Amino acid sequence: DMALHLSISLLLTGLTGQSLGVYSVTTVTKVSVKAGDSVSIPCLYHPKYTSHVKCLCQGYYYEFCSYAVKTNWQSSGRFLISDDREKKVFTVTIKDVREGDTDFWCIVEINRGRDVGTYFQMSVTRGKNRTLYVDHQEVTGFIGEQTTIQCYYQNSGQAKWCRVGGPCVTQSQGSIDGTTVFINETLPRVFTVTMSGLKMEDSGWYWCSRGDLQMPVQIIVREKPSTSKFCLLSGVVMIVIISLSLLIFFVILSSLIWFCIKRQSKSWLITVKANFIK
């Protein structure tokens, strides 16, 4: 279907695949989304397009698609876009997905030239059924530790874990950019991906893949808060708690002493007054 789509598109424009720019922008080919949900799609681009305007265009044919959002103007509706120029990826988010949200293009505008872009398809499902999905599209991990992603599926095909625009792991164990990846398929209708020994360079977009579907997942790797800082903070909190406790204790003690003195003084005045009357 995709080959036919591109063939028709190229016949209409007389362009080649290379000049269309399909190799200059990389994204998913097909994602499964439940109607009413939101989904984020990463679009990687060539470094030479860092300063160019990025767009999300809706429609089956590249030549006739309509722009939903651009980086130089934001839509007030369901479409969002952000450009990470350091990592050379722009991310489009489609909120409140509808059944008609099926065909899109990630596009880079070229001044005084033909734009470059690549097509992706969304399979929109109704009810509770989702063919391939994850709990969260954004996952945080710490340097030197591991992070786990569960990919739920209803379709058939090989389980894969891929870096967008990079290599894939298709076996139970492999590596991506030197980081070990384990794929566990012991549970029914779910395969678990574990990335261990995380590095800061592992931050970026990946996808779960099963059959002809992919689901993007953004991995964010951070430094783990140091134990010394945690201990220092805990010590400061403890000092504050002790100080407040002592303050409350002295306030209560002072109130009791003041109450006792006042009561004793009142009793002494009554005794003096009684003796004076006698």
Tab-separated table of C-alpha atoms in Angstrom:
chain	number	residue	atom	x	y	z
A	1	ASP	CA	0.000	0.000	0.000
A	2	MET	CA	2.814	2.379	0.856
A	3	ALA	CA	4.683	1.468	-2.355
A	4	LEU	CA	1.543	2.119	-4.410
A	5	HIS	CA	0.995	5.359	-2.542
A	6	LEU	CA	4.495	6.640	-3.334
A	7	SER	CA	4.294	5.435	-6.924
A	8	ILE	CA	1.080	7.362	-7.548
A	9	SER	CA	2.539	10.383	-5.751
A	10	LEU	CA	5.667	10.286	-7.893
A	11	LEU	CA	3.715	9.839	-11.120
A	12	LEU	CA	1.654	12.908	-10.309
A	13	THR	CA	4.712	15.053	-9.723
A	14	GLY	CA	7.309	13.461	-11.961
A	15	LEU	CA	9.734	13.306	-9.047
A	16	THR	CA	12.073	10.564	-7.943
A	17	GLY	CA	12.093	9.151	-4.409
A	18	GLN	CA	15.432	10.819	-3.772
A	19	SER	CA	14.322	14.280	-4.836
A	20	LEU	CA	11.082	13.857	-2.892
A	21	GLY	CA	13.304	13.831	0.167
A	22	VAL	CA	12.029	10.645	1.767
A	23	TYR	CA	15.590	9.867	2.878
A	24	SER	CA	16.066	13.271	4.517
A	25	VAL	CA	13.280	12.805	7.086
A	26	THR	CA	12.755	9.599	9.066
A	27	THR	CA	9.727	8.611	11.137
A	28	VAL	CA	7.436	5.673	11.887
A	29	THR	CA	5.484	4.041	9.065
A	30	LYS	CA	2.309	3.037	10.912
A	31	VAL	CA	1.030	3.464	14.479
A	32	SER	CA	-2.109	2.183	16.187
A	33	VAL	CA	-4.027	4.754	18.248
A	34	LYS	CA	-7.363	4.567	20.044
A	35	ALA	CA	-9.865	7.265	19.091
A	36	GLY	CA	-9.849	10.030	21.724
A	37	ASP	CA	-6.260	9.379	22.830
A	38	SER	CA	-3.179	11.497	22.114
A	39	VAL	CA	-0.013	10.357	20.383
A	40	SER	CA	3.423	11.884	19.777
A	41	ILE	CA	5.407	11.116	16.630
A	42	PRO	CA	9.147	11.901	16.253
A	43	CYS	CA	10.464	13.051	12.865
A	44	LEU	CA	14.261	12.921	12.486
A	45	TYR	CA	15.849	15.160	9.877
A	46	HIS	CA	19.219	15.729	8.215
A	47	PRO	CA	21.476	18.203	10.088
A	48	LYS	CA	21.461	20.546	7.088
A	49	TYR	CA	17.810	21.284	7.847
A	50	THR	CA	18.383	22.432	11.440
A	51	SER	CA	17.222	26.022	10.867
A	52	HIS	CA	14.372	25.160	8.478
A	53	VAL	CA	10.675	25.331	9.285
A	54	LYS	CA	9.190	21.938	10.223
A	55	CYS	CA	5.576	20.981	9.528
A	56	LEU	CA	2.909	18.350	10.008
A	57	CYS	CA	0.766	17.959	6.900
A	58	GLN	CA	-2.459	15.942	6.807
A	59	GLY	CA	-3.523	13.998	3.754
A	60	TYR	CA	-2.772	10.878	1.724
A	61	TYR	CA	-1.013	12.573	-1.190
A	62	TYR	CA	2.079	14.645	-0.527
A	63	GLU	CA	1.114	17.228	-3.129
A	64	PHE	CA	-2.400	17.831	-1.786
A	65	CYS	CA	-1.968	17.527	1.995
A	66	SER	CA	-3.057	20.436	4.214
A	67	TYR	CA	-0.777	21.846	6.909
A	68	ALA	CA	-1.975	21.096	10.431
A	69	VAL	CA	0.845	22.897	12.292
A	70	LYS	CA	4.276	24.431	11.654
A	71	THR	CA	7.149	25.441	13.928
A	72	ASN	CA	6.717	29.086	12.886
A	73	TRP	CA	3.011	29.094	13.730
A	74	GLN	CA	1.194	27.032	16.311
A	75	SER	CA	-2.235	25.550	15.788
A	76	SER	CA	-4.890	26.437	18.347
A	77	GLY	CA	-6.471	23.037	17.840
A	78	ARG	CA	-5.412	19.435	18.328
A	79	PHE	CA	-1.943	19.623	16.784
A	80	LEU	CA	1.330	20.559	18.484
A	81	ILE	CA	4.907	20.644	17.191
A	82	SER	CA	8.316	21.169	18.810
A	83	ASP	CA	11.802	21.126	17.296
A	84	ASP	CA	14.860	19.830	19.171
A	85	ARG	CA	17.614	21.283	16.998
A	86	GLU	CA	20.360	19.728	19.102
A	87	LYS	CA	19.083	16.188	18.514
A	88	LYS	CA	17.819	16.978	14.995
A	89	VAL	CA	14.289	15.758	15.620
A	90	PHE	CA	10.944	17.512	15.609
A	91	THR	CA	8.014	15.997	17.465
A	92	VAL	CA	4.383	16.303	16.441
A	93	THR	CA	1.585	15.589	18.902
A	94	ILE	CA	-1.953	14.822	17.800
A	95	LYS	CA	-4.505	15.217	20.589
A	96	ASP	CA	-8.000	13.735	20.735
A	97	VAL	CA	-7.333	11.449	17.769
A	98	ARG	CA	-10.287	11.012	15.427
A	99	GLU	CA	-11.181	8.256	12.990
A	100	GLY	CA	-10.273	10.490	10.055
A	101	ASP	CA	-6.716	11.034	11.366
A	102	THR	CA	-5.148	8.397	9.152
A	103	ASP	CA	-2.599	9.971	6.796
A	104	PHE	CA	0.154	12.469	7.619
A	105	TRP	CA	3.497	13.790	6.391
A	106	CYS	CA	6.467	15.048	8.392
A	107	ILE	CA	7.789	17.884	6.226
A	108	VAL	CA	10.787	20.221	6.198
A	109	GLU	CA	10.219	23.412	4.230
A	110	ILE	CA	12.901	24.357	1.742
A	111	ASN	CA	13.233	28.017	0.814
A	112	ARG	CA	13.110	28.537	-2.963
A	113	GLY	CA	13.101	24.782	-3.465
A	114	ARG	CA	10.963	21.676	-3.109
A	115	ASP	CA	10.104	20.612	0.435
A	116	VAL	CA	11.267	17.256	1.793
A	117	GLY	CA	9.066	14.932	3.772
A	118	THR	CA	8.057	11.408	4.653
A	119	TYR	CA	4.671	9.771	5.116
A	120	PHE	CA	3.255	7.944	8.127
A	121	GLN	CA	-0.075	6.271	8.675
A	122	MET	CA	-2.250	5.984	11.773
A	123	SER	CA	-4.580	3.056	12.365
A	124	VAL	CA	-7.360	4.494	14.539
A	125	THR	CA	-9.300	1.969	16.609
A	126	ARG	CA	-12.563	2.341	18.524
A	127	GLY	CA	-13.525	1.232	22.017
A	128	LYS	CA	-10.864	-0.341	24.221
A	129	ASN	CA	-9.040	-2.140	21.425
A	130	ARG	CA	-5.516	-0.965	20.646
A	131	THR	CA	-3.320	-3.117	18.455
A	132	LEU	CA	0.076	-1.957	19.757
A	133	TYR	CA	0.572	0.460	22.637
A	134	VAL	CA	2.656	1.367	25.704
A	135	ASP	CA	1.692	2.734	29.115
A	136	HIS	CA	3.695	5.935	28.605
A	137	GLN	CA	5.443	7.383	25.576
A	138	GLU	CA	7.993	9.099	27.822
A	139	VAL	CA	10.224	7.023	30.101
A	140	THR	CA	12.966	8.302	32.425
A	141	GLY	CA	16.098	6.375	33.435
A	142	PHE	CA	19.321	7.112	35.302
A	143	ILE	CA	22.914	6.803	34.115
A	144	GLY	CA	24.341	3.341	34.837
A	145	GLU	CA	20.964	1.845	35.694
A	146	GLN	CA	18.231	0.193	33.649
A	147	THR	CA	14.794	1.110	32.403
A	148	THR	CA	11.928	-1.142	31.332
A	149	ILE	CA	9.189	-0.612	28.755
A	150	GLN	CA	6.194	-2.892	28.312
A	151	CYS	CA	4.790	-3.103	24.782
A	152	TYR	CA	1.259	-4.494	24.588
A	153	TYR	CA	0.024	-5.992	21.326
A	154	GLN	CA	-2.908	-7.778	19.686
A	155	ASN	CA	-1.345	-8.385	16.279
A	156	SER	CA	1.125	-11.007	15.093
A	157	GLY	CA	4.681	-10.597	13.894
A	158	GLN	CA	8.198	-10.263	15.229
A	159	ALA	CA	8.895	-8.166	18.309
A	160	LYS	CA	11.490	-5.450	17.776
A	161	TRP	CA	13.000	-2.558	19.693
A	162	CYS	CA	14.542	0.069	17.435
A	163	ARG	CA	16.124	3.471	17.743
A	164	VAL	CA	14.370	5.869	15.369
A	165	GLY	CA	16.680	6.231	12.402
A	166	GLY	CA	19.065	3.666	13.926
A	167	PRO	CA	19.546	-0.065	14.582
A	168	CYS	CA	17.043	-2.599	15.916
A	169	VAL	CA	17.175	-5.520	18.346
A	170	THR	CA	15.090	-8.507	17.220
A	171	GLN	CA	16.507	-11.280	19.432
A	172	SER	CA	16.094	-11.829	23.166
A	173	GLN	CA	19.357	-9.938	23.700
A	174	GLY	CA	21.257	-7.374	21.669
A	175	SER	CA	22.666	-3.885	21.875
A	176	ILE	CA	21.975	-0.430	20.493
A	177	ASP	CA	24.882	2.023	20.452
A	178	GLY	CA	26.695	-0.095	23.051
A	179	THR	CA	23.770	-0.314	25.482
A	180	THR	CA	22.471	-3.809	26.250
A	181	VAL	CA	18.860	-4.521	25.319
A	182	PHE	CA	16.802	-7.515	26.525
A	183	ILE	CA	13.448	-8.498	25.010
A	184	ASN	CA	11.305	-10.793	27.186
A	185	GLU	CA	8.211	-12.430	25.660
A	186	THR	CA	7.177	-14.765	28.478
A	187	LEU	CA	3.922	-12.895	29.223
A	188	PRO	CA	0.943	-13.233	26.849
A	189	ARG	CA	0.205	-10.253	24.597
A	190	VAL	CA	3.084	-8.191	25.968
A	191	PHE	CA	6.806	-8.068	25.390
A	192	THR	CA	9.088	-6.320	27.840
A	193	VAL	CA	12.106	-4.305	26.724
A	194	THR	CA	14.906	-3.649	29.225
A	195	MET	CA	17.793	-1.287	28.486
A	196	SER	CA	20.612	-1.707	31.011
A	197	GLY	CA	23.764	0.289	31.699
A	198	LEU	CA	22.187	3.501	30.448
A	199	LYS	CA	24.344	6.332	29.121
A	200	MET	CA	23.424	9.960	28.599
A	201	GLU	CA	23.757	9.337	24.856
A	202	ASP	CA	20.893	6.838	25.048
A	203	SER	CA	18.426	9.707	25.414
A	204	GLY	CA	16.235	9.901	22.344
A	205	TRP	CA	13.352	8.321	20.473
A	206	TYR	CA	12.853	4.579	20.037
A	207	TRP	CA	9.928	2.407	19.034
A	208	CYS	CA	8.310	-0.894	19.908
A	209	SER	CA	7.524	-2.820	16.759
A	210	ARG	CA	5.258	-5.784	16.160
A	211	GLY	CA	4.369	-6.818	12.651
A	212	ASP	CA	3.807	-3.694	10.542
A	213	LEU	CA	3.129	-1.409	13.530
A	214	GLN	CA	5.417	0.793	15.623
A	215	MET	CA	4.818	2.783	18.800
A	216	PRO	CA	7.323	5.575	19.570
A	217	VAL	CA	8.831	5.874	23.050
A	218	GLN	CA	11.088	8.706	24.216
A	219	ILE	CA	13.851	7.670	26.622
A	220	ILE	CA	15.191	10.452	28.860
A	221	VAL	CA	18.418	9.587	30.699
A	222	ARG	CA	19.448	11.729	33.674
A	223	GLU	CA	22.043	11.755	36.391
A	224	LYS	CA	20.833	10.102	39.556
A	225	PRO	CA	20.693	12.470	42.555
A	226	SER	CA	23.846	11.857	44.597
A	227	THR	CA	23.632	10.222	48.019
A	228	SER	CA	25.621	13.026	49.662
A	229	LYS	CA	23.146	15.655	48.467
A	230	PHE	CA	20.275	13.506	49.642
A	231	CYS	CA	21.886	13.023	53.057
A	232	LEU	CA	22.605	16.757	53.335
A	233	LEU	CA	19.007	17.565	52.501
A	234	SER	CA	17.758	14.974	54.982
A	235	GLY	CA	20.030	16.469	57.663
A	236	VAL	CA	18.699	19.977	57.028
A	237	VAL	CA	15.109	18.723	57.208
A	238	MET	CA	15.872	16.898	60.473
A	239	ILE	CA	17.422	20.035	61.999
A	240	VAL	CA	14.369	22.083	61.025
A	241	ILE	CA	12.025	19.472	62.540
A	242	ILE	CA	14.036	19.327	65.805
A	243	SER	CA	14.185	23.120	66.018
A	244	LEU	CA	10.433	23.447	65.511
A	245	SER	CA	9.804	20.704	68.066
A	246	LEU	CA	11.992	22.489	70.643
A	247	LEU	CA	10.298	25.801	69.897
A	248	ILE	CA	6.864	24.272	70.408
A	249	PHE	CA	8.060	22.597	73.607
A	250	PHE	CA	9.386	25.881	75.060
A	251	VAL	CA	6.215	27.735	74.080
A	252	ILE	CA	4.086	25.137	75.860
A	253	LEU	CA	6.427	25.107	78.882
A	254	SER	CA	6.395	28.915	79.081
A	255	SER	CA	2.598	28.939	78.891
A	256	LEU	CA	2.355	26.411	81.709
A	257	ILE	CA	4.793	28.363	83.885
A	258	TRP	CA	2.922	31.618	83.180
A	259	PHE	CA	-0.394	29.920	84.004
A	260	CYS	CA	0.979	28.506	87.267
A	261	ILE	CA	2.486	31.857	88.305
A	262	LYS	CA	-0.748	33.657	87.488
A	263	ARG	CA	-2.786	31.131	89.442
A	264	GLN	CA	-0.376	31.285	92.405
A	265	SER	CA	-0.458	35.082	92.365
A	266	LYS	CA	-4.238	35.086	92.339
A	267	SER	CA	-4.300	32.662	95.289
A	268	TRP	CA	-1.817	34.856	97.206
A	269	LEU	CA	-3.915	37.988	96.616
A	270	ILE	CA	-7.039	36.199	97.879
A	271	THR	CA	-5.168	35.130	101.061
A	272	VAL	CA	-3.834	38.652	101.646
A	273	LYS	CA	-7.296	40.152	101.092
A	274	ALA	CA	-8.867	37.666	103.528
A	275	ASN	CA	-6.252	38.446	106.216
A	276	PHE	CA	-6.779	42.181	105.711
A	277	ILE	CA	-10.541	41.848	106.228
A	278	LYS	CA	-9.978	39.923	109.457
